[in-house]
Coordinates of C-alpha atoms and ligand atoms in Angstrom, one line a residue:
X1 CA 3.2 -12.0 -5.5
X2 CA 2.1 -15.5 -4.5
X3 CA 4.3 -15.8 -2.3
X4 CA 3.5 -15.0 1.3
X5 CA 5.6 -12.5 3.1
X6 CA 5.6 -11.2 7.0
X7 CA 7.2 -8.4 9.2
X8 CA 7.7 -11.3 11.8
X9 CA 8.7 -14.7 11.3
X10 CA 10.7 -14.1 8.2
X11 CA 11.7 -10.9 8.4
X12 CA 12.2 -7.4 6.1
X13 CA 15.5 -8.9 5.8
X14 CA 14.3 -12.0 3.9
X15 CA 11.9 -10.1 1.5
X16 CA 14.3 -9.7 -1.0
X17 CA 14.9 -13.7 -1.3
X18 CA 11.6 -13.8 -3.4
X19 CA 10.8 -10.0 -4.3
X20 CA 14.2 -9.0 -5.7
X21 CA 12.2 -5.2 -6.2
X22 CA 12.7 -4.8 -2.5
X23 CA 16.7 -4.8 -3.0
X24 CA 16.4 -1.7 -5.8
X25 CA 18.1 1.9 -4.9
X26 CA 14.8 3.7 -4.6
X27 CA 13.0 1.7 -1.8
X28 CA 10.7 3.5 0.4
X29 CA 9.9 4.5 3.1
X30 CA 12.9 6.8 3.9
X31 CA 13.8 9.0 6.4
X32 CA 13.3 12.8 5.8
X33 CA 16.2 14.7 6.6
X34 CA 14.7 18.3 6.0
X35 CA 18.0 20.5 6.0
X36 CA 18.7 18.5 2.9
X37 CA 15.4 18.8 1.1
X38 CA 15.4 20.7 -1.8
X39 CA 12.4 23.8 -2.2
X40 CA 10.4 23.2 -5.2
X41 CA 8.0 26.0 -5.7
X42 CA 6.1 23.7 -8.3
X43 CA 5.0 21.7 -6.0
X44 CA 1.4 22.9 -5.8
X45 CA -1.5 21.9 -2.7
X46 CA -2.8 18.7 -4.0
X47 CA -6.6 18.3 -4.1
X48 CA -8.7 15.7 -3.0
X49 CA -11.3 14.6 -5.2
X50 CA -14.8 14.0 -3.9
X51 CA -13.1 12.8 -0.9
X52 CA -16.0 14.1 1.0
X53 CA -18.3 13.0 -0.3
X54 CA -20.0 10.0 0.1
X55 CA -23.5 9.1 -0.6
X56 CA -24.9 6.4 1.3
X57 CA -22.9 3.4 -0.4
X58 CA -20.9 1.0 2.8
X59 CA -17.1 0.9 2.9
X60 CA -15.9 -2.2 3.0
X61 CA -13.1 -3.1 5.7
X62 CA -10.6 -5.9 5.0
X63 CA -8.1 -7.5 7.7
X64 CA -5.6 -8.8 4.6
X65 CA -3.4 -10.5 7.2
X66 CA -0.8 -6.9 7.2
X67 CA -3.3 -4.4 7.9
X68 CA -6.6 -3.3 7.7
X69 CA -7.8 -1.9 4.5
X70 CA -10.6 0.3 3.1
X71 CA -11.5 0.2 -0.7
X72 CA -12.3 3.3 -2.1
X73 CA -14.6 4.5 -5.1
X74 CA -13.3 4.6 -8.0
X75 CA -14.8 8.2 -8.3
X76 CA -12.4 9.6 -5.8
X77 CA -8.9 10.7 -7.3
X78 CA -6.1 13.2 -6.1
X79 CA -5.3 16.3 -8.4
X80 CA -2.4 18.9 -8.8
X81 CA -0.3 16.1 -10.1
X82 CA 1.0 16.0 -13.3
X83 CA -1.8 13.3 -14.0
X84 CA -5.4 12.7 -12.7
X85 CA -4.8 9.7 -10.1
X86 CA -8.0 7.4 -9.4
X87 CA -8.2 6.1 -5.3
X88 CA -8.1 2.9 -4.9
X89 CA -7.6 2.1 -1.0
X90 CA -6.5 3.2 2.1
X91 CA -4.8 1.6 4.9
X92 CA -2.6 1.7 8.3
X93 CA 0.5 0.9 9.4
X94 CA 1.5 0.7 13.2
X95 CA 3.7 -0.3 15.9
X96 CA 3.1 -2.5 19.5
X97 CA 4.3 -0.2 22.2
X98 CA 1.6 2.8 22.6
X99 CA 2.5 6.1 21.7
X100 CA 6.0 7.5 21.2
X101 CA 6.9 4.2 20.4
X102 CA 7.2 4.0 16.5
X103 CA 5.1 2.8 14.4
X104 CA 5.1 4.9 11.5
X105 CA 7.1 4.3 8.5
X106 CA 8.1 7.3 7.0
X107 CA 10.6 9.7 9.8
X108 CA 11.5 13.1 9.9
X109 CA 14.5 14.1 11.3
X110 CA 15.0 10.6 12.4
X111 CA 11.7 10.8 14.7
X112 CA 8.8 8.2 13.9
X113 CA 5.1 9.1 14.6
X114 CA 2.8 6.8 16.2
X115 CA 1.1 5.5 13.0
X116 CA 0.5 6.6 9.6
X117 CA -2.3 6.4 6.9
X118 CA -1.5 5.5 3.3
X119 CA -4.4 6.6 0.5
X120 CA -3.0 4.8 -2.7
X121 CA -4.3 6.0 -6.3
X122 CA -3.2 5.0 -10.0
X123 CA -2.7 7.0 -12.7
X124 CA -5.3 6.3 -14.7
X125 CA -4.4 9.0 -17.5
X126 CA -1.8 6.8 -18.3
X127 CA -2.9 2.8 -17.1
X128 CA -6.0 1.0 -17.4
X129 CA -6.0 0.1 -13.8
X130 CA -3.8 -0.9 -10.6
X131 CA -2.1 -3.3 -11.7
X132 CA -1.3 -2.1 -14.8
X133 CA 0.1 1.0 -12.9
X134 CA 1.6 -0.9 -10.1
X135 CA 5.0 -1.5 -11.8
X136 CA 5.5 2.0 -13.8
X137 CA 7.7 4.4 -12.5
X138 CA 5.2 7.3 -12.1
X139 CA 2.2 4.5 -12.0
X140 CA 1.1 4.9 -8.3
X141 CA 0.8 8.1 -6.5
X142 CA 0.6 7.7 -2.6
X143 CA 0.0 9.8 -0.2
X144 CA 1.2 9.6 4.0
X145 CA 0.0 10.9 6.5
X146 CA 1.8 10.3 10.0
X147 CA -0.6 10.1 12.8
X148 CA 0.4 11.4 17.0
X149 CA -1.1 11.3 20.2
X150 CA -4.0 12.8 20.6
X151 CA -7.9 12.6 19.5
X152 CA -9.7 12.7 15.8
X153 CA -12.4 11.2 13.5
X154 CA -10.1 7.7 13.2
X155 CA -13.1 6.1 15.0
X156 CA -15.2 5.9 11.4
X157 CA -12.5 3.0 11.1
X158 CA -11.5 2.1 14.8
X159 CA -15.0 1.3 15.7
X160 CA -15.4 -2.0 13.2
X161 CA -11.7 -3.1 13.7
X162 CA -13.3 -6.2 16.2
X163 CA -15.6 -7.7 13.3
X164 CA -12.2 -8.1 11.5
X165 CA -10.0 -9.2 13.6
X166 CA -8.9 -12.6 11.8
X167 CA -6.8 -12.6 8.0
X168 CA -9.4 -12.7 5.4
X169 CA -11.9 -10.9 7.4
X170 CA -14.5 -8.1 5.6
X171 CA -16.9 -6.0 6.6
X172 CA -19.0 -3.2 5.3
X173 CA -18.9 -0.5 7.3
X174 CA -21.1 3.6 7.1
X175 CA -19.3 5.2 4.6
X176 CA -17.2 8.8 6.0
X177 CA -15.8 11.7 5.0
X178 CA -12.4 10.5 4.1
X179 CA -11.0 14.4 3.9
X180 CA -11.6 14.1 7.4
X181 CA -8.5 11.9 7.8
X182 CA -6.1 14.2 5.9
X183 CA -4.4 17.1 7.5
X184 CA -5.8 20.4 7.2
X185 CA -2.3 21.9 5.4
X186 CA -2.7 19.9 1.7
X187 CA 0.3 22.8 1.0
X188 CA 3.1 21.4 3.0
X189 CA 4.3 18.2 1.4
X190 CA 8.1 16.3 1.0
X191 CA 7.5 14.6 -2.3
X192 CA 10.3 11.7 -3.8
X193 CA 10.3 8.9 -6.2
X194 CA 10.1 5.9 -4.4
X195 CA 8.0 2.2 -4.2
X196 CA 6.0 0.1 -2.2
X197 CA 6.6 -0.8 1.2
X198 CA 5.7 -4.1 1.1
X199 CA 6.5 -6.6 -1.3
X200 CA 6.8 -6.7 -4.1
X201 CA 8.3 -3.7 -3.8
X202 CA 7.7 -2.2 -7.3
X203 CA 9.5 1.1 -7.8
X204 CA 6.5 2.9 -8.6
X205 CA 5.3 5.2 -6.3
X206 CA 5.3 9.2 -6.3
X207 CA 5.4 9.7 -2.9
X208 CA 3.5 13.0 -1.0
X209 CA 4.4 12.9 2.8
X210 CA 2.6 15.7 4.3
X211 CA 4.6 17.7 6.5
X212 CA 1.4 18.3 9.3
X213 CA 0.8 15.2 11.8
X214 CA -3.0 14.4 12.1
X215 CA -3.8 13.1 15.4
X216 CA -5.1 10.0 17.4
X217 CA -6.1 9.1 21.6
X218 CA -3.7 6.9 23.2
X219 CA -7.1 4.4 23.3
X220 CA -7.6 4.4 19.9
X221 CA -3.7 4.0 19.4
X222 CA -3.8 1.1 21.7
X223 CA -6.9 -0.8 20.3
X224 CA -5.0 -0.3 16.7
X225 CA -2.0 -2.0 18.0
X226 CA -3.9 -4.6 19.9
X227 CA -7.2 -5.9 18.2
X228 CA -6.3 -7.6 14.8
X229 CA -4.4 -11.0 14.1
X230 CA -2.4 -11.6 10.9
X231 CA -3.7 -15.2 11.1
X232 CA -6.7 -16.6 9.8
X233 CA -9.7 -17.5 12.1
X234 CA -9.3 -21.2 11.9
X235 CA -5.2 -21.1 12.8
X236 CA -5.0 -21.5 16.8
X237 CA -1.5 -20.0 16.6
X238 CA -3.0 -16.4 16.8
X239 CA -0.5 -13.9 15.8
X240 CA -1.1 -10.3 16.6
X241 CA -1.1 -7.8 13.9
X242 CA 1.2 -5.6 15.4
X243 CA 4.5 -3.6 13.9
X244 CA 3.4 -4.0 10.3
X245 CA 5.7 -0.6 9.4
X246 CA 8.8 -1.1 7.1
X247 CA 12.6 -0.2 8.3
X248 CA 13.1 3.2 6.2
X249 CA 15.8 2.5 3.6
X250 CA 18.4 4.2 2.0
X251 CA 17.9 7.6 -0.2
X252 CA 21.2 6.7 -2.7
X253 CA 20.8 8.7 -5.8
X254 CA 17.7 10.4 -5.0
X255 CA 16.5 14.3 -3.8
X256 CA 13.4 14.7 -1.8
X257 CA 11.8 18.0 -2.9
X258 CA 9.5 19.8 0.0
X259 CA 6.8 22.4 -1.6
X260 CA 7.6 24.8 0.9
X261 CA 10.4 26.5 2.4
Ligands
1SD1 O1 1.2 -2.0 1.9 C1 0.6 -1.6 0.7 C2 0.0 -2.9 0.1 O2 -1.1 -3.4 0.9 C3 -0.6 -2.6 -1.2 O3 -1.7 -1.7 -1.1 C4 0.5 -1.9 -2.1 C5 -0.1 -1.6 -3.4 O4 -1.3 -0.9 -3.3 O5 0.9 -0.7 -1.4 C6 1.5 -0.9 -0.2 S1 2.1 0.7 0.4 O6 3.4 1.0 -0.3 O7 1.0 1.7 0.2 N1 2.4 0.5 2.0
ZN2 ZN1 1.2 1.4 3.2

């Protein structure tokens, strides 16, 4: 984990040089290819816990040099799992060209969204914390949510993203209704066993990817793909943080189950 990593420069290609993780045969994200999904009638709505609520404690909002990221109280936590999962963050991944130009990482059907929203929790039923979780099979449970054109509540983050817009950056920012981010249909989900997308790639992650797209302005799309720098403040070789979204990888062995049919 020391090691420094980029999308640019050296490339998803070269991640596997120091993270051999990111070479295993359950790498994420994939492509969803729903005609071969299998109907799982198990597969329950999951339920986001106190979400909503708030109280009147900041956020904080960090520029880590690949995206920006909110930390989240450790009294929030997903249900309808086969373990209570504790939130830890959330973050974004996007693309360069505006919309209907990539940018997500998970597709379906081959077709990429415009962004996407990852909410990443540990199982804390099982682990003491995150990184004791991190590199368990069914440590991490993350869910994705693919973001389109058009107009929503993503200006409780898009609002602060110029008081972070150098690596290493933080600031606290009003605390929101994080529910408000998630699509309305918790029901509809593709669920797989698969890691994170960035190195180290640990194969750890139950993924949820909701079937329902949750939506964004072509403004606030734009000033997402255009207003943070991977590099820190002091470097005058500015890099923009743009296409931080992994190449979708190969399913192999595995089934990807989809709660409804
Ligand atoms: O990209 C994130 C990374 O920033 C870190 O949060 C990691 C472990 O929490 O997860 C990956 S991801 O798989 O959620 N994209
Ligand atoms: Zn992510």
């Amino acid at each position: 984990e020391g090691k420094d990593w980029a999308y640019r420069l050296v490339g998803q290609s070269e991640w596997s040089a120091y993270f051999p993780d990111c070479r295993g045969t359950s790498q994420s994200p994939i492509d969803v290819v729903t005609t071969q999904t299998k109907y799982d009638p198990s597969l329950i709505p999951l339920t986001p816990l106190g979400y909503s609520q708030h109280g009147n404690k900041p956020f904080t909002l960090y520029n880590n040099g690949h995206t920006a990221v909110i930390e989240l109280p450790e009294w929030m936590g997903l249900g309808g799992l086969p373990w209570l999962f504790t939130a830890v963050q959330m973050h974004l991944h996007w693309g360069s060209g505006g919309p209907s130009h990539g940018g997500s990482e998970h597709t379906i059907n081959g077709l990429s969204a415009d962004a996407e929203l990852h909410v990443v929790h540990y199982n804390s039923e099982l682990y003491p914390n995150m990184s004791a979780a991190m590199t368990q099979r069914d440590g991490l449970a993350v869910l994705g949510i693919l973001i389109v054109e058009t107009n929503l509540a993503f200006n409780s983050i898009l609002n602060y993203l110029s008081r972070i817009r150098h690596a290493d950056q933080k600031v606290p920012i009003p605390a929101f209704d994080i529910q408000s981010l998630l699509p309305k249909d918790l029901g509809r989900y593709y669920r797989y066993n698969g890691s994170l997308t960035t190195p180290p790639c640990y194969q750890s992650v139950i993924w949820t990817v909701f079937h329902e797209r949750v939506q964004i302005s072509k403004a606030q799309l734009l000033k997402m793909e255009t207003i943070l720098y991977s590099s820190k403040a002091d470097n005058p070789d500015r890099m923009l943080l743009q296409d931080n979204y992994r190449a979708t990888q190969p399913l192999n062995h595995r089934v990807v189950f989809a709660s409804f049919s």
